[in-house]
């Protein structure tokens, strides 16, 4: 993968034209605030940031990175201490706007989009008197925390977050 990207303006414009979400370049006003992650020592500058709003956006982002041979970093809650959610010179796929959560009535299941944080899950489950094991704080991402196991308040009675993961859907399948 290329460490630093030299991208044709026409490729960027063609990518932007199929995105529902925003495509940020270093000159974009919100570029610097969007590349911030929890660890303030991480200061990486992606060539582009795709602020995905749909599965089609994610698909377009992965295809663009593959075609342009760009490194990819995926951001959910941005709490990985090593800063894996952001990269230098590649494509940052920012999932944080895709934070939909739906509790399936009577099924004891919650469907969570790839950019949700645990606060989004708690907001949907708590009013129903339900919960599923997350972390100790609610600002971490559901995807990142679950990928790393997920140790939280309910571990003694219900195990890790990953123990409670029933399925990960990689196909276009909107939550709402
Ligand atoms: C203040 C703080 C408190 C913490 N508390 C706990 C705790 O109580 N329990 C615990 O188990 N851990 C805890 N952690 C560790 C945390 O769970 C991990 O750092 C986790 O990776 C954070 O996930 P994230 O989505 O917020 O991070 P991100 O940095 O956004 O992502 C982490 C990794 O997951 C990948 N990723 C994220 N979203 C997706 C996606 N949709 N699809 C594919 N890959 C994706 C990213 O590329 C990256 O490699 C804590 C960390 C911090 C900084």
Tab-separated table of C-alpha atoms and ligand atoms in Angstrom:
chain	number	residue	atom	x	y	z
A	1	UNK	CA	0.000	0.000	0.000
A	2	UNK	CA	1.129	3.540	-0.720
A	3	UNK	CA	2.293	5.364	2.407
A	4	UNK	CA	1.431	8.776	1.031
A	5	UNK	CA	-1.155	9.228	-1.645
A	6	UNK	CA	-0.867	11.240	-4.815
A	7	UNK	CA	-4.410	11.216	-6.081
A	8	UNK	CA	-5.772	12.692	-9.297
A	9	UNK	CA	-8.389	15.399	-8.724
A	10	UNK	CA	-10.672	13.599	-11.170
A	11	UNK	CA	-10.523	10.369	-9.077
A	12	UNK	CA	-11.392	12.295	-5.921
A	13	UNK	CA	-14.304	14.059	-7.635
A	14	UNK	CA	-15.643	10.836	-9.060
A	15	UNK	CA	-15.485	9.212	-5.582
A	16	UNK	CA	-17.181	12.268	-4.033
A	17	UNK	CA	-19.984	12.165	-6.601
A	18	UNK	CA	-21.121	8.701	-5.452
A	19	UNK	CA	-20.840	9.381	-1.704
A	20	UNK	CA	-23.940	10.312	0.291
A	21	UNK	CA	-21.697	11.442	3.156
A	22	UNK	CA	-18.932	14.025	2.982
A	23	UNK	CA	-15.475	13.384	1.552
A	24	UNK	CA	-12.921	15.497	3.391
A	25	UNK	CA	-9.550	16.607	2.025
A	26	UNK	CA	-6.824	18.295	4.105
A	27	UNK	CA	-8.167	21.665	2.938
A	28	UNK	CA	-11.724	20.906	4.157
A	29	UNK	CA	-12.827	22.969	7.195
A	30	UNK	CA	-13.729	19.924	9.336
A	31	UNK	CA	-10.710	17.795	8.304
A	32	UNK	CA	-8.672	18.532	11.455
A	33	UNK	CA	-11.505	17.977	13.908
A	34	UNK	CA	-12.570	14.730	12.212
A	35	UNK	CA	-9.108	13.125	12.293
A	36	UNK	CA	-8.843	13.562	16.081
A	37	UNK	CA	-8.969	10.342	18.113
A	38	UNK	CA	-9.172	9.771	21.864
A	39	UNK	CA	-5.384	9.562	22.308
A	40	UNK	CA	-4.285	13.169	21.896
A	41	UNK	CA	-0.709	12.076	21.088
A	42	UNK	CA	-1.865	10.641	17.754
A	43	UNK	CA	-1.507	13.220	14.968
A	44	UNK	CA	-2.008	11.407	11.660
A	45	UNK	CA	-3.049	12.992	8.377
A	46	UNK	CA	-5.063	10.810	6.018
A	47	UNK	CA	-5.122	11.767	2.335
A	48	UNK	CA	-8.928	11.630	2.520
A	49	UNK	CA	-11.618	11.079	5.136
A	50	UNK	CA	-14.850	9.413	4.020
A	51	UNK	CA	-17.671	10.312	6.420
A	52	UNK	CA	-19.932	7.403	5.542
A	53	UNK	CA	-23.699	7.675	5.869
A	54	UNK	CA	-24.716	4.396	4.239
A	55	UNK	CA	-23.486	0.927	3.439
A	56	UNK	CA	-23.088	2.063	-0.162
A	57	UNK	CA	-20.672	4.748	1.095
A	58	UNK	CA	-18.618	2.105	2.926
A	59	UNK	CA	-18.575	-0.096	-0.158
A	60	UNK	CA	-17.519	2.844	-2.355
A	61	UNK	CA	-14.773	3.736	0.134
A	62	UNK	CA	-13.310	0.234	0.217
A	63	UNK	CA	-13.433	0.034	-3.586
A	64	UNK	CA	-11.768	3.442	-3.960
A	65	UNK	CA	-8.977	2.512	-1.543
A	66	UNK	CA	-8.428	-0.776	-3.357
A	67	UNK	CA	-8.297	0.916	-6.774
A	68	UNK	CA	-5.953	3.660	-5.560
A	69	UNK	CA	-3.877	1.247	-3.444
A	70	UNK	CA	-4.458	3.293	-0.294
A	71	UNK	CA	-4.067	2.093	3.268
A	72	UNK	CA	-7.395	2.072	5.143
A	73	UNK	CA	-8.153	3.056	8.741
A	74	UNK	CA	-11.673	2.569	10.112
A	75	UNK	CA	-13.002	4.779	12.858
A	76	UNK	CA	-15.855	3.850	15.130
A	77	UNK	CA	-15.566	5.293	18.671
A	78	UNK	CA	-11.932	6.398	18.122
A	79	UNK	CA	-10.794	5.002	21.492
A	80	UNK	CA	-8.065	2.635	20.305
A	81	UNK	CA	-5.047	3.938	22.216
A	82	UNK	CA	-2.616	3.149	19.366
A	83	UNK	CA	-4.727	5.301	17.051
A	84	UNK	CA	-5.648	2.569	14.574
A	85	UNK	CA	-8.713	4.591	13.574
A	86	UNK	CA	-6.564	7.080	11.639
A	87	UNK	CA	-3.658	6.668	9.212
A	88	UNK	CA	-1.072	8.801	7.447
A	89	UNK	CA	-1.605	9.258	3.711
A	90	UNK	CA	-4.410	6.699	3.326
A	91	UNK	CA	-8.193	6.667	3.489
A	92	UNK	CA	-9.858	7.095	6.865
A	93	UNK	CA	-13.319	5.518	6.764
A	94	UNK	CA	-15.229	7.370	9.452
A	95	UNK	CA	-18.192	5.248	10.560
A	96	UNK	CA	-19.249	7.510	13.415
A	97	UNK	CA	-22.286	8.932	11.568
A	98	UNK	CA	-23.630	5.406	11.089
A	99	UNK	CA	-24.737	4.930	14.675
A	100	UNK	CA	-28.221	3.499	14.340
A	101	UNK	CA	-29.420	0.991	16.963
A	102	UNK	CA	-32.609	-1.077	16.849
A	103	UNK	CA	-33.889	-3.442	19.515
A	104	UNK	CA	-35.737	-6.373	17.975
A	105	UNK	CA	-39.069	-6.691	19.849
A	106	UNK	CA	-39.283	-9.931	21.813
A	107	UNK	CA	-36.083	-11.291	20.340
A	108	UNK	CA	-33.594	-10.244	23.027
A	109	UNK	CA	-31.401	-8.909	20.258
A	110	UNK	CA	-30.044	-5.511	19.394
A	111	UNK	CA	-28.944	-4.530	15.880
A	112	UNK	CA	-26.126	-1.983	15.913
A	113	UNK	CA	-24.559	-0.092	13.013
A	114	UNK	CA	-20.773	-0.098	12.675
A	115	UNK	CA	-20.193	3.421	13.991
A	116	UNK	CA	-22.324	3.350	17.136
A	117	UNK	CA	-20.867	3.876	20.588
A	118	UNK	CA	-22.113	2.151	23.735
A	119	UNK	CA	-24.106	5.251	24.764
A	120	UNK	CA	-26.216	4.718	21.612
A	121	UNK	CA	-26.911	1.117	22.651
A	122	UNK	CA	-27.699	2.061	26.256
A	123	UNK	CA	-30.124	4.760	25.056
A	124	UNK	CA	-32.052	2.144	23.061
A	125	UNK	CA	-31.983	-0.733	25.549
A	126	UNK	CA	-32.262	0.932	28.977
A	127	UNK	CA	-35.838	2.249	28.512
A	128	UNK	CA	-36.866	-1.363	27.802
A	129	UNK	CA	-35.124	-2.624	30.948
A	130	UNK	CA	-32.578	-4.530	28.851
A	131	UNK	CA	-28.781	-4.437	28.593
A	132	UNK	CA	-25.949	-6.214	26.823
A	133	UNK	CA	-22.303	-6.294	27.975
A	134	UNK	CA	-20.405	-3.211	26.812
A	135	UNK	CA	-17.377	-1.534	28.397
A	136	UNK	CA	-16.888	0.396	31.628
A	137	UNK	CA	-17.565	3.729	29.939
A	138	UNK	CA	-20.124	4.519	27.245
A	139	UNK	CA	-17.947	6.574	24.844
A	140	UNK	CA	-16.085	3.592	23.355
A	141	UNK	CA	-17.229	2.192	20.023
A	142	UNK	CA	-19.312	-0.983	19.884
A	143	UNK	CA	-17.367	-2.326	16.886
A	144	UNK	CA	-13.861	-1.621	18.192
A	145	UNK	CA	-14.562	-2.758	21.744
A	146	UNK	CA	-16.247	-5.957	20.611
A	147	UNK	CA	-13.407	-6.714	18.178
A	148	UNK	CA	-11.014	-6.555	21.124
A	149	UNK	CA	-13.192	-8.723	23.408
A	150	UNK	CA	-15.004	-6.140	25.492
A	151	UNK	CA	-14.650	-6.158	29.275
A	152	UNK	CA	-17.396	-4.331	31.157
A	153	UNK	CA	-19.661	-4.164	34.172
A	154	UNK	CA	-21.694	-7.244	33.224
A	155	UNK	CA	-18.752	-9.581	32.618
A	156	UNK	CA	-19.307	-11.551	35.843
A	157	UNK	CA	-22.846	-12.524	34.909
A	158	UNK	CA	-22.876	-12.352	31.091
A	159	UNK	CA	-19.256	-12.550	29.870
A	160	UNK	CA	-17.500	-10.346	27.350
A	161	UNK	CA	-19.132	-8.294	24.595
A	162	UNK	CA	-17.812	-10.710	21.999
A	163	UNK	CA	-19.403	-13.652	23.859
A	164	UNK	CA	-22.762	-11.992	23.175
A	165	UNK	CA	-22.149	-11.208	19.505
A	166	UNK	CA	-24.572	-13.335	17.481
A	167	UNK	CA	-23.634	-12.193	13.979
A	168	UNK	CA	-21.806	-9.541	12.005
A	169	UNK	CA	-23.591	-8.553	8.814
A	170	UNK	CA	-21.258	-7.431	6.049
A	171	UNK	CA	-23.954	-7.048	3.397
A	172	UNK	CA	-25.972	-3.907	2.646
A	173	UNK	CA	-28.710	-4.160	5.268
A	174	UNK	CA	-29.992	-0.864	6.698
A	175	UNK	CA	-30.826	-0.737	10.414
A	176	UNK	CA	-33.814	1.609	10.300
B	1	LIG	C1	-10.902	5.716	28.011
B	1	LIG	C2	-10.947	4.275	27.536
B	1	LIG	C3	-11.738	3.367	28.213
B	1	LIG	C4	-11.786	2.035	27.802
B	1	LIG	N1	-12.563	1.163	28.497
B	1	LIG	C5	-12.625	-0.124	28.099
B	1	LIG	C6	-13.449	-1.057	28.812
B	1	LIG	O1	-14.093	-0.733	29.785
B	1	LIG	N2	-13.492	-2.336	28.364
B	1	LIG	C7	-12.790	-2.737	27.277
B	1	LIG	O2	-12.882	-3.913	26.899
B	1	LIG	N3	-11.999	-1.881	26.571
B	1	LIG	C8	-11.910	-0.597	26.975
B	1	LIG	N4	-11.108	0.274	26.284
B	1	LIG	C9	-10.369	-0.216	25.129
B	1	LIG	C10	-11.270	-0.108	23.880
B	1	LIG	O3	-12.285	-1.065	23.933
B	1	LIG	C11	-10.460	-0.388	22.616
B	1	LIG	O4	-9.498	0.608	22.491
B	1	LIG	C12	-11.341	-0.430	21.379
B	1	LIG	O5	-10.534	-0.753	20.265
B	1	LIG	C13	-12.032	0.902	21.135
B	1	LIG	O6	-12.973	0.772	20.116
B	1	LIG	P1	-13.453	2.088	19.327
B	1	LIG	O7	-14.460	1.660	18.318
B	1	LIG	O8	-13.818	3.169	20.285
B	1	LIG	O9	-12.081	2.539	18.657
B	1	LIG	P2	-11.570	2.837	17.197
B	1	LIG	O10	-10.234	3.452	17.450
B	1	LIG	O11	-12.558	3.618	16.406
B	1	LIG	O12	-11.446	1.398	16.550
B	1	LIG	C14	-10.637	0.395	17.128
B	1	LIG	C15	-10.252	-0.653	16.077
B	1	LIG	O13	-11.413	-1.278	15.561
B	1	LIG	C16	-11.511	-1.080	14.163
B	1	LIG	N5	-12.914	-0.784	13.835
B	1	LIG	C17	-13.690	0.135	14.436
B	1	LIG	N6	-14.918	0.134	13.901
B	1	LIG	C18	-14.917	-0.829	12.934
B	1	LIG	C19	-15.904	-1.303	12.033
B	1	LIG	N7	-17.142	-0.789	12.003
B	1	LIG	N8	-15.566	-2.305	11.187
B	1	LIG	C20	-14.313	-2.820	11.215
B	1	LIG	N9	-13.324	-2.401	12.050
B	1	LIG	C21	-13.633	-1.411	12.903
B	1	LIG	C22	-10.624	0.121	13.860
B	1	LIG	O14	-10.115	0.116	12.553
B	1	LIG	C23	-9.517	-0.054	14.893
B	1	LIG	O15	-8.547	-0.950	14.433
B	1	LIG	C24	-11.035	1.594	26.673
B	1	LIG	C25	-10.242	2.530	25.985
B	1	LIG	C26	-10.192	3.849	26.414
B	1	LIG	C27	-9.315	4.820	25.690
